[in-house]
mmCIF file of C-alpha atoms in Angstrom:
data_model
loop_
_atom_site.group_PDB
_atom_site.id
_atom_site.type_symbol
_atom_site.label_atom_id
_atom_site.label_comp_id
_atom_site.label_asym_id
_atom_site.label_seq_id
_atom_site.Cartn_x
_atom_site.Cartn_y
_atom_site.Cartn_z
ATOM 1 C CA UNK A 1 -164.002 -32.034 37.232
ATOM 2 C CA UNK A 2 -164.586 -29.914 40.322
ATOM 3 C CA UNK A 3 -163.235 -26.372 40.220
ATOM 4 C CA UNK A 4 -162.008 -24.523 43.245
ATOM 5 C CA UNK A 5 -162.161 -20.737 43.409
ATOM 6 C CA UNK A 6 -159.581 -18.871 45.446
ATOM 7 C CA UNK A 7 -161.852 -16.135 46.857
ATOM 8 C CA UNK A 8 -165.501 -17.169 46.711
ATOM 9 C CA UNK A 9 -168.028 -14.517 47.687
ATOM 10 C CA UNK A 10 -169.132 -14.874 51.327
ATOM 11 C CA UNK A 11 -172.738 -15.373 50.165
ATOM 12 C CA UNK A 12 -171.810 -18.233 47.816
ATOM 13 C CA UNK A 13 -173.517 -21.491 48.754
ATOM 14 C CA UNK A 14 -177.011 -22.930 48.931
ATOM 15 C CA UNK A 15 -179.965 -20.802 50.056
ATOM 16 C CA UNK A 16 -183.364 -22.447 50.652
ATOM 17 C CA UNK A 17 -186.881 -21.506 51.675
ATOM 18 C CA UNK A 18 -188.030 -22.866 55.046
ATOM 19 C CA UNK A 19 -190.001 -25.624 53.298
ATOM 20 C CA UNK A 20 -187.075 -26.479 50.993
ATOM 21 C CA UNK A 21 -189.174 -25.962 47.846
ATOM 22 C CA UNK A 22 -187.019 -23.151 46.385
ATOM 23 C CA UNK A 23 -183.261 -23.619 46.363
ATOM 24 C CA UNK A 24 -180.770 -21.030 45.085
ATOM 25 C CA UNK A 25 -177.236 -22.254 44.671
ATOM 26 C CA UNK A 26 -174.963 -19.229 44.392
ATOM 27 C CA UNK A 27 -171.812 -20.533 42.790
ATOM 28 C CA UNK A 28 -168.407 -19.025 43.535
ATOM 29 C CA UNK A 29 -167.926 -18.189 39.845
ATOM 30 C CA UNK A 30 -170.848 -15.699 39.807
ATOM 31 C CA UNK A 31 -173.416 -18.117 38.375
ATOM 32 C CA UNK A 32 -176.543 -19.405 40.092
ATOM 33 C CA UNK A 33 -178.789 -22.412 39.693
ATOM 34 C CA UNK A 34 -182.341 -22.307 41.072
ATOM 35 C CA UNK A 35 -184.349 -25.441 41.731
ATOM 36 C CA UNK A 36 -188.091 -25.508 42.421
ATOM 37 C CA UNK A 37 -189.562 -28.625 43.968
ATOM 38 C CA UNK A 38 -188.423 -31.609 41.892
ATOM 39 C CA UNK A 39 -187.451 -29.351 38.971
ATOM 40 C CA UNK A 40 -183.676 -29.046 39.138
ATOM 41 C CA UNK A 41 -182.159 -26.113 37.273
ATOM 42 C CA UNK A 42 -185.527 -24.395 36.823
ATOM 43 C CA UNK A 43 -183.615 -21.130 36.340
ATOM 44 C CA UNK A 44 -179.945 -20.484 35.730
ATOM 45 C CA UNK A 45 -177.958 -17.338 35.161
ATOM 46 C CA UNK A 46 -175.483 -15.022 36.752
ATOM 47 C CA UNK A 47 -175.591 -12.868 39.846
ATOM 48 C CA UNK A 48 -173.774 -9.824 41.160
ATOM 49 C CA UNK A 49 -173.539 -8.753 44.787
ATOM 50 C CA UNK A 50 -172.927 -5.166 45.847
ATOM 51 C CA UNK A 51 -172.737 -4.868 49.602
ATOM 52 C CA UNK A 52 -175.786 -6.793 50.804
ATOM 53 C CA UNK A 53 -177.784 -6.416 47.571
ATOM 54 C CA UNK A 54 -177.960 -9.158 44.930
ATOM 55 C CA UNK A 55 -178.935 -8.768 41.279
ATOM 56 C CA UNK A 56 -179.914 -11.843 39.275
ATOM 57 C CA UNK A 57 -179.891 -12.060 35.473
ATOM 58 C CA UNK A 58 -181.129 -15.399 34.197
ATOM 59 C CA UNK A 59 -180.003 -16.892 30.909
ATOM 60 C CA UNK A 60 -183.196 -15.682 29.173
ATOM 61 C CA UNK A 61 -182.532 -12.069 30.222
ATOM 62 C CA UNK A 62 -185.076 -11.917 33.083
ATOM 63 C CA UNK A 63 -183.839 -9.855 36.030
ATOM 64 C CA UNK A 64 -184.626 -9.919 39.727
ATOM 65 C CA UNK A 65 -182.998 -8.737 42.910
ATOM 66 C CA UNK A 66 -182.876 -9.265 46.636
ATOM 67 C CA UNK A 67 -181.175 -8.269 49.847
ATOM 68 C CA UNK A 68 -179.232 -10.120 52.513
ATOM 69 C CA UNK A 69 -180.334 -8.924 55.946
ATOM 70 C CA UNK A 70 -178.866 -10.465 59.105
ATOM 71 C CA UNK A 71 -177.954 -13.708 57.303
ATOM 72 C CA UNK A 72 -181.289 -14.099 55.504
ATOM 73 C CA UNK A 73 -181.906 -13.588 51.773
ATOM 74 C CA UNK A 74 -185.091 -11.688 50.893
ATOM 75 C CA UNK A 75 -185.837 -12.181 47.197
ATOM 76 C CA UNK A 76 -189.044 -11.589 45.204
ATOM 77 C CA UNK A 77 -191.335 -12.082 48.197
ATOM 78 C CA UNK A 78 -189.431 -15.183 49.304
ATOM 79 C CA UNK A 79 -187.304 -15.679 52.395
ATOM 80 C CA UNK A 80 -184.288 -17.950 51.946
ATOM 81 C CA UNK A 81 -181.914 -19.251 54.577
ATOM 82 C CA UNK A 82 -178.367 -20.496 54.139
ATOM 83 C CA UNK A 83 -178.359 -24.274 54.022
ATOM 84 C CA UNK A 84 -176.050 -25.689 56.640
ATOM 85 C CA UNK A 85 -175.147 -29.339 56.197
ATOM 86 C CA UNK A 86 -174.563 -31.208 59.406
ATOM 87 C CA UNK A 87 -171.059 -32.603 59.658
ATOM 88 C CA UNK A 88 -170.945 -36.382 59.387
ATOM 89 C CA UNK A 89 -174.393 -36.602 57.816
ATOM 90 C CA UNK A 90 -174.563 -38.640 54.615
ATOM 91 C CA UNK A 91 -177.121 -37.769 51.968
#
């Protein structure tokens, strides 16, 4: 069952490194799912955004943070870009 959220955060969506190895899916319900390479759901937890700053708390209690600057997410030495799916493209 797919849930729809009335007012998703503007940063909700998929964020990826340029090589596609790290993928952060920021869900509209305040949860995230991070994949690394072929390892889906390598890390999961919740996130909170204040202004352009993001705080992550994974399900084990580990914390990390990052900042959105001009449409780019800078997190723990990584640079992630919003994934934009091309309309009409089937994957």
